[in-house]
């Protein structure tokens, strides 16, 4: 009985103290194990997985296919290290496993990757599609999902031990580490994050963002046929997934267009089982500026597709009025738009600020935001003076929005 209580206390302490911030998305995630530990365990798991194929000379035995995969992953890694500069120290590695019946690919924590030839052959995968699969897998590694997965597993293990009143579960943790990494399905949240990261890495590396949805569609179509669809057992494909990926395309398109227009400027890196950047192919200094994931609401705003969904967020909005005024006065247009989008308040004042920000940034969509401001305030009852509080921040609406419409012309 005494032990049980101790185990519960340990469990509670572990949970309370073991959350870390996801390095890619800022989400708080469970991590009972440091990433470095997971990386070193992954290294052994990787060796063990590859060894039987190496013995039978079934690693990279199709030189063309191996070169193709390496060229693609080189470009993805070059982008990955811009998002997480610390991963430049990872011993990135990719191998093509000659196993035409298996449709699978992975990137373990620490950057150890492999793709089974079945995925490329059976799906007749294009370079763009291979880039999407590998980008997705790299996304898991960058977002530290391996550690999270193992932590969840450890936690249930400790829980079992606590319930059973013994400590056996803890001892098994090491044994089940690889099982957890390889075989358990990823959580839906982790999948969504990896999709989100992968499509952006691929776009920045010059691969078509539409290929992500195309690939999963192919996968779903083919999954009825023979063959081990190992990837699908850990990565459930669904219509929602395909739709979500397709929805990311507009925000990714500018990154792709920019990268594809100037392919020789893409920083490349030889991941072909060496950890150093290819001599002479070091990325230009400007390209080394650390990146963060594209802010999707802001990207939609730039395209004229900003959304403000909350009709009753006046309280939250009122607390931001001072900051909004300050940003507008300072002509800090991007942050002004960001602040308005975060507040999500669907009133004429918010649309007016979006118009100002868009105008300041020289976006042709500014006119439509001012128009939206007038419509919302005049016809839809969403005027900033309409409620209990005056939220107009000293701006004479809808007059000011009308003036902007005249100023910018139709
Ligand atoms: Zn995944």
mmCIF file of N, CA, C and O in Angstrom, residues 112-177:
data_model
loop_
_atom_site.group_PDB
_atom_site.id
_atom_site.type_symbol
_atom_site.label_atom_id
_atom_site.label_comp_id
_atom_site.label_asym_id
_atom_site.label_seq_id
_atom_site.Cartn_x
_atom_site.Cartn_y
_atom_site.Cartn_z
ATOM 1 N N UNK A 112 17.864 10.271 -38.241
ATOM 2 C CA UNK A 112 18.137 9.017 -38.951
ATOM 3 C C UNK A 112 16.905 8.619 -39.764
ATOM 4 O O UNK A 112 15.858 8.310 -39.196
ATOM 5 N N UNK A 113 17.085 8.635 -41.099
ATOM 6 C CA UNK A 113 15.932 8.419 -41.981
ATOM 7 C C UNK A 113 16.093 7.171 -42.829
ATOM 8 O O UNK A 113 17.214 6.746 -43.114
ATOM 9 N N UNK A 114 14.957 6.655 -43.246
ATOM 10 C CA UNK A 114 14.976 5.599 -44.258
ATOM 11 C C UNK A 114 13.670 5.636 -45.017
ATOM 12 O O UNK A 114 12.642 6.088 -44.511
ATOM 13 N N UNK A 115 13.755 5.183 -46.277
ATOM 14 C CA UNK A 115 12.541 5.004 -47.055
ATOM 15 C C UNK A 115 12.624 3.615 -47.676
ATOM 16 O O UNK A 115 13.702 3.182 -48.102
ATOM 17 N N UNK A 116 11.520 2.896 -47.625
ATOM 18 C CA UNK A 116 11.459 1.563 -48.226
ATOM 19 C C UNK A 116 11.103 1.726 -49.701
ATOM 20 O O UNK A 116 10.218 2.530 -50.030
ATOM 21 N N UNK A 117 11.749 0.934 -50.540
ATOM 22 C CA UNK A 117 11.566 1.124 -51.984
ATOM 23 C C UNK A 117 10.098 0.962 -52.396
ATOM 24 O O UNK A 117 9.658 1.552 -53.368
ATOM 25 N N UNK A 118 9.345 0.160 -51.638
ATOM 26 C CA UNK A 118 7.932 -0.049 -51.969
ATOM 27 C C UNK A 118 7.157 1.256 -52.040
ATOM 28 O O UNK A 118 6.262 1.414 -52.876
ATOM 29 N N UNK A 119 7.510 2.185 -51.175
ATOM 30 C CA UNK A 119 6.775 3.453 -51.163
ATOM 31 C C UNK A 119 6.968 4.194 -52.491
ATOM 32 O O UNK A 119 6.023 4.738 -53.048
ATOM 33 N N UNK A 120 8.181 4.160 -52.983
ATOM 34 C CA UNK A 120 8.481 4.874 -54.223
ATOM 35 C C UNK A 120 7.927 4.113 -55.434
ATOM 36 O O UNK A 120 7.290 4.699 -56.314
ATOM 37 N N UNK A 121 8.133 2.793 -55.431
ATOM 38 C CA UNK A 121 7.738 1.996 -56.595
ATOM 39 C C UNK A 121 6.229 1.837 -56.696
ATOM 40 O O UNK A 121 5.632 2.055 -57.743
ATOM 41 N N UNK A 122 5.608 1.449 -55.593
ATOM 42 C CA UNK A 122 4.179 1.155 -55.638
ATOM 43 C C UNK A 122 3.345 2.397 -55.897
ATOM 44 O O UNK A 122 2.329 2.351 -56.581
ATOM 45 N N UNK A 123 3.782 3.500 -55.310
ATOM 46 C CA UNK A 123 3.010 4.729 -55.507
ATOM 47 C C UNK A 123 3.464 5.486 -56.754
ATOM 48 O O UNK A 123 2.897 6.508 -57.086
ATOM 49 N N UNK A 124 4.506 4.973 -57.412
ATOM 50 C CA UNK A 124 5.125 5.717 -58.522
ATOM 51 C C UNK A 124 5.301 7.169 -58.077
ATOM 52 O O UNK A 124 4.860 8.123 -58.739
ATOM 53 N N UNK A 125 5.922 7.298 -56.926
ATOM 54 C CA UNK A 125 6.007 8.615 -56.286
ATOM 55 C C UNK A 125 6.901 9.562 -57.079
ATOM 56 O O UNK A 125 7.987 9.193 -57.529
ATOM 57 N N UNK A 126 6.426 10.782 -57.244
ATOM 58 C CA UNK A 126 7.226 11.829 -57.881
ATOM 59 C C UNK A 126 8.189 12.413 -56.845
ATOM 60 O O UNK A 126 8.031 12.179 -55.636
ATOM 61 N N UNK A 127 9.150 13.206 -57.299
ATOM 62 C CA UNK A 127 10.064 13.865 -56.364
ATOM 63 C C UNK A 127 9.285 14.725 -55.357
ATOM 64 O O UNK A 127 9.597 14.749 -54.174
ATOM 65 N N UNK A 128 8.278 15.418 -55.867
ATOM 66 C CA UNK A 128 7.479 16.274 -54.984
ATOM 67 C C UNK A 128 6.809 15.449 -53.891
ATOM 68 O O UNK A 128 6.734 15.858 -52.739
ATOM 69 N N UNK A 129 6.327 14.272 -54.275
ATOM 70 C CA UNK A 129 5.633 13.420 -53.295
ATOM 71 C C UNK A 129 6.603 12.812 -52.292
ATOM 72 O O UNK A 129 6.312 12.744 -51.091
ATOM 73 N N UNK A 130 7.766 12.397 -52.780
ATOM 74 C CA UNK A 130 8.782 11.875 -51.852
ATOM 75 C C UNK A 130 9.166 12.970 -50.861
ATOM 76 O O UNK A 130 9.317 12.733 -49.662
ATOM 77 N N UNK A 131 9.294 14.196 -51.383
ATOM 78 C CA UNK A 131 9.649 15.328 -50.508
ATOM 79 C C UNK A 131 8.581 15.531 -49.434
ATOM 80 O O UNK A 131 8.896 15.859 -48.291
ATOM 81 N N UNK A 132 7.320 15.310 -49.797
ATOM 82 C CA UNK A 132 6.250 15.488 -48.811
ATOM 83 C C UNK A 132 6.314 14.411 -47.729
ATOM 84 O O UNK A 132 6.153 14.707 -46.544
ATOM 85 N N UNK A 133 6.551 13.168 -48.135
ATOM 86 C CA UNK A 133 6.655 12.094 -47.129
ATOM 87 C C UNK A 133 7.835 12.369 -46.194
ATOM 88 O O UNK A 133 7.696 12.348 -44.972
ATOM 89 N N UNK A 134 8.990 12.642 -46.781
ATOM 90 C CA UNK A 134 10.175 12.824 -45.951
ATOM 91 C C UNK A 134 10.077 14.113 -45.125
ATOM 92 O O UNK A 134 10.529 14.163 -43.985
ATOM 93 N N UNK A 135 9.475 15.134 -45.708
ATOM 94 C CA UNK A 135 9.262 16.376 -44.962
ATOM 95 C C UNK A 135 8.385 16.132 -43.744
ATOM 96 O O UNK A 135 8.666 16.614 -42.642
ATOM 97 N N UNK A 136 7.347 15.340 -43.948
ATOM 98 C CA UNK A 136 6.456 14.985 -42.847
ATOM 99 C C UNK A 136 7.228 14.234 -41.759
ATOM 100 O O UNK A 136 7.117 14.552 -40.567
ATOM 101 N N UNK A 137 8.029 13.257 -42.171
ATOM 102 C CA UNK A 137 8.781 12.463 -41.191
ATOM 103 C C UNK A 137 9.803 13.338 -40.458
ATOM 104 O O UNK A 137 9.973 13.227 -39.246
ATOM 105 N N UNK A 138 10.469 14.214 -41.192
ATOM 106 C CA UNK A 138 11.416 15.140 -40.554
ATOM 107 C C UNK A 138 10.661 16.049 -39.572
ATOM 108 O O UNK A 138 11.159 16.385 -38.505
ATOM 109 N N UNK A 139 9.435 16.394 -39.943
ATOM 110 C CA UNK A 139 8.593 17.205 -39.062
ATOM 111 C C UNK A 139 8.405 16.549 -37.696
ATOM 112 O O UNK A 139 8.486 17.215 -36.658
ATOM 113 N N UNK A 140 8.181 15.239 -37.692
ATOM 114 C CA UNK A 140 8.058 14.518 -36.416
ATOM 115 C C UNK A 140 9.325 14.694 -35.580
ATOM 116 O O UNK A 140 9.268 14.924 -34.372
ATOM 117 N N UNK A 141 10.478 14.558 -36.260
ATOM 118 C CA UNK A 141 11.749 14.639 -35.525
ATOM 119 C C UNK A 141 11.981 16.052 -34.991
ATOM 120 O O UNK A 141 12.362 16.231 -33.832
ATOM 121 N N UNK A 142 11.702 17.060 -35.821
ATOM 122 C CA UNK A 142 11.927 18.446 -35.385
ATOM 123 C C UNK A 142 11.023 18.813 -34.212
ATOM 124 O O UNK A 142 11.412 19.572 -33.332
ATOM 125 N N UNK A 143 9.807 18.289 -34.232
ATOM 126 C CA UNK A 143 8.844 18.634 -33.189
ATOM 127 C C UNK A 143 8.994 17.737 -31.964
ATOM 128 O O UNK A 143 8.174 17.792 -31.045
ATOM 129 N N UNK A 144 10.033 16.925 -31.980
ATOM 130 C CA UNK A 144 10.350 16.106 -30.805
ATOM 131 C C UNK A 144 9.213 15.146 -30.437
ATOM 132 O O UNK A 144 8.968 14.875 -29.263
ATOM 133 N N UNK A 145 8.513 14.652 -31.440
ATOM 134 C CA UNK A 145 7.380 13.768 -31.172
ATOM 135 C C UNK A 145 7.821 12.417 -30.605
ATOM 136 O O UNK A 145 7.066 11.779 -29.888
ATOM 137 N N UNK A 146 9.055 12.006 -30.946
ATOM 138 C CA UNK A 146 9.548 10.725 -30.433
ATOM 139 C C UNK A 146 9.600 10.727 -28.917
ATOM 140 O O UNK A 146 9.129 9.801 -28.265
ATOM 141 N N UNK A 147 10.156 11.799 -28.365
ATOM 142 C CA UNK A 147 10.264 11.903 -26.905
ATOM 143 C C UNK A 147 8.878 11.956 -26.283
ATOM 144 O O UNK A 147 8.618 11.360 -25.234
ATOM 145 N N UNK A 148 7.979 12.636 -26.971
ATOM 146 C CA UNK A 148 6.622 12.764 -26.454
ATOM 147 C C UNK A 148 5.935 11.400 -26.423
ATOM 148 O O UNK A 148 5.296 11.016 -25.443
ATOM 149 N N UNK A 149 6.120 10.663 -27.514
ATOM 150 C CA UNK A 149 5.504 9.352 -27.631
ATOM 151 C C UNK A 149 6.044 8.402 -26.559
ATOM 152 O O UNK A 149 5.299 7.680 -25.913
ATOM 153 N N UNK A 150 7.366 8.451 -26.391
ATOM 154 C CA UNK A 150 7.971 7.582 -25.389
ATOM 155 C C UNK A 150 7.539 7.997 -23.988
ATOM 156 O O UNK A 150 7.369 7.158 -23.112
ATOM 157 N N UNK A 151 7.360 9.294 -23.786
ATOM 158 C CA UNK A 151 6.925 9.765 -22.473
ATOM 159 C C UNK A 151 5.522 9.285 -22.155
ATOM 160 O O UNK A 151 5.238 8.862 -21.033
ATOM 161 N N UNK A 152 4.662 9.340 -23.155
ATOM 162 C CA UNK A 152 3.292 8.869 -22.943
ATOM 163 C C UNK A 152 3.334 7.376 -22.608
ATOM 164 O O UNK A 152 2.651 6.910 -21.702
ATOM 165 N N UNK A 153 4.188 6.647 -23.336
ATOM 166 C CA UNK A 153 4.338 5.220 -23.073
ATOM 167 C C UNK A 153 4.869 4.949 -21.683
ATOM 168 O O UNK A 153 4.355 4.109 -20.950
ATOM 169 N N UNK A 154 5.898 5.720 -21.295
ATOM 170 C CA UNK A 154 6.475 5.559 -19.959
ATOM 171 C C UNK A 154 5.443 5.842 -18.891
ATOM 172 O O UNK A 154 5.361 5.146 -17.885
ATOM 173 N N UNK A 155 4.666 6.860 -19.161
ATOM 174 C CA UNK A 155 3.672 7.277 -18.193
ATOM 175 C C UNK A 155 2.655 6.170 -17.970
ATOM 176 O O UNK A 155 2.330 5.820 -16.831
ATOM 177 N N UNK A 156 2.203 5.570 -19.070
ATOM 178 C CA UNK A 156 1.221 4.498 -18.902
ATOM 179 C C UNK A 156 1.889 3.315 -18.215
ATOM 180 O O UNK A 156 1.269 2.587 -17.458
ATOM 181 N N UNK A 157 3.188 3.160 -18.466
ATOM 182 C CA UNK A 157 3.956 2.115 -17.820
ATOM 183 C C UNK A 157 4.021 2.320 -16.316
ATOM 184 O O UNK A 157 3.807 1.411 -15.531
ATOM 185 N N UNK A 158 4.331 3.550 -15.935
ATOM 186 C CA UNK A 158 4.430 3.884 -14.512
ATOM 187 C C UNK A 158 3.052 3.712 -13.872
ATOM 188 O O UNK A 158 2.915 3.220 -12.759
ATOM 189 N N UNK A 159 2.057 4.084 -14.650
ATOM 190 C CA UNK A 159 0.686 3.975 -14.164
ATOM 191 C C UNK A 159 0.347 2.519 -13.885
ATOM 192 O O UNK A 159 -0.193 2.175 -12.831
ATOM 193 N N UNK A 160 0.734 1.655 -14.830
ATOM 194 C CA UNK A 160 0.484 0.225 -14.657
ATOM 195 C C UNK A 160 1.210 -0.263 -13.407
ATOM 196 O O UNK A 160 0.646 -0.986 -12.580
ATOM 197 N N UNK A 161 2.457 0.199 -13.260
ATOM 198 C CA UNK A 161 3.250 -0.219 -12.107
ATOM 199 C C UNK A 161 2.586 0.233 -10.815
ATOM 200 O O UNK A 161 2.498 -0.524 -9.846
ATOM 201 N N UNK A 162 2.082 1.458 -10.844
ATOM 202 C CA UNK A 162 1.462 2.000 -9.652
ATOM 203 C C UNK A 162 0.205 1.205 -9.306
ATOM 204 O O UNK A 162 -0.040 0.869 -8.151
ATOM 205 N N UNK A 163 -0.545 0.889 -10.302
ATOM 206 C CA UNK A 163 -1.789 0.146 -10.087
ATOM 207 C C UNK A 163 -1.488 -1.269 -9.619
ATOM 208 O O UNK A 163 -2.168 -1.809 -8.756
ATOM 209 N N UNK A 164 -0.446 -1.853 -10.202
ATOM 210 C CA UNK A 164 -0.109 -3.228 -9.866
ATOM 211 C C UNK A 164 0.649 -3.304 -8.547
ATOM 212 O O UNK A 164 0.802 -4.371 -7.979
ATOM 213 N N UNK A 165 1.131 -2.165 -8.087
ATOM 214 C CA UNK A 165 1.847 -2.146 -6.829
ATOM 215 C C UNK A 165 3.239 -2.735 -6.934
ATOM 216 O O UNK A 165 3.812 -3.183 -5.962
ATOM 217 N N UNK A 166 3.795 -2.788 -8.093
ATOM 218 C CA UNK A 166 5.189 -3.215 -8.206
ATOM 219 C C UNK A 166 5.914 -2.331 -9.203
ATOM 220 O O UNK A 166 5.328 -1.442 -9.819
ATOM 221 N N UNK A 167 7.176 -2.604 -9.356
ATOM 222 C CA UNK A 167 8.005 -1.695 -10.139
ATOM 223 C C UNK A 167 8.443 -2.307 -11.466
ATOM 224 O O UNK A 167 9.361 -1.840 -12.104
ATOM 225 N N UNK A 168 7.819 -3.399 -11.861
ATOM 226 C CA UNK A 168 8.289 -4.108 -13.041
ATOM 227 C C UNK A 168 8.145 -3.250 -14.310
ATOM 228 O O UNK A 168 8.958 -3.300 -15.197
ATOM 229 N N UNK A 169 7.078 -2.512 -14.339
ATOM 230 C CA UNK A 169 6.815 -1.691 -15.513
ATOM 231 C C UNK A 169 7.963 -0.784 -15.883
ATOM 232 O O UNK A 169 8.326 -0.653 -17.035
ATOM 233 N N UNK A 170 8.579 -0.212 -14.866
ATOM 234 C CA UNK A 170 9.702 0.688 -15.109
ATOM 235 C C UNK A 170 10.851 -0.020 -15.814
ATOM 236 O O UNK A 170 11.484 0.535 -16.693
ATOM 237 N N UNK A 171 11.105 -1.260 -15.384
ATOM 238 C CA UNK A 171 12.237 -1.981 -15.968
ATOM 239 C C UNK A 171 11.991 -2.299 -17.428
ATOM 240 O O UNK A 171 12.915 -2.428 -18.210
ATOM 241 N N UNK A 172 10.751 -2.448 -17.774
ATOM 242 C CA UNK A 172 10.443 -2.792 -19.157
ATOM 243 C C UNK A 172 10.538 -1.575 -20.083
ATOM 244 O O UNK A 172 10.550 -1.726 -21.288
ATOM 245 N N UNK A 173 10.623 -0.413 -19.483
ATOM 246 C CA UNK A 173 10.576 0.807 -20.291
ATOM 247 C C UNK A 173 11.589 0.783 -21.429
ATOM 248 O O UNK A 173 11.273 1.084 -22.564
ATOM 249 N N UNK A 174 12.835 0.388 -21.092
ATOM 250 C CA UNK A 174 13.882 0.360 -22.116
ATOM 251 C C UNK A 174 13.500 -0.561 -23.262
ATOM 252 O O UNK A 174 13.662 -0.221 -24.430
ATOM 253 N N UNK A 175 12.964 -1.737 -22.908
ATOM 254 C CA UNK A 175 12.611 -2.716 -23.936
ATOM 255 C C UNK A 175 11.534 -2.199 -24.870
ATOM 256 O O UNK A 175 11.536 -2.510 -26.057
ATOM 257 N N UNK A 176 10.608 -1.462 -24.322
ATOM 258 C CA UNK A 176 9.498 -1.049 -25.179
ATOM 259 C C UNK A 176 9.791 0.256 -25.916
ATOM 260 O O UNK A 176 8.999 0.706 -26.723
ATOM 261 N N UNK A 177 10.962 0.839 -25.642
ATOM 262 C CA UNK A 177 11.264 2.134 -26.273
ATOM 263 C C UNK A 177 11.134 2.057 -27.788
ATOM 264 O O UNK A 177 10.464 2.884 -28.407
#
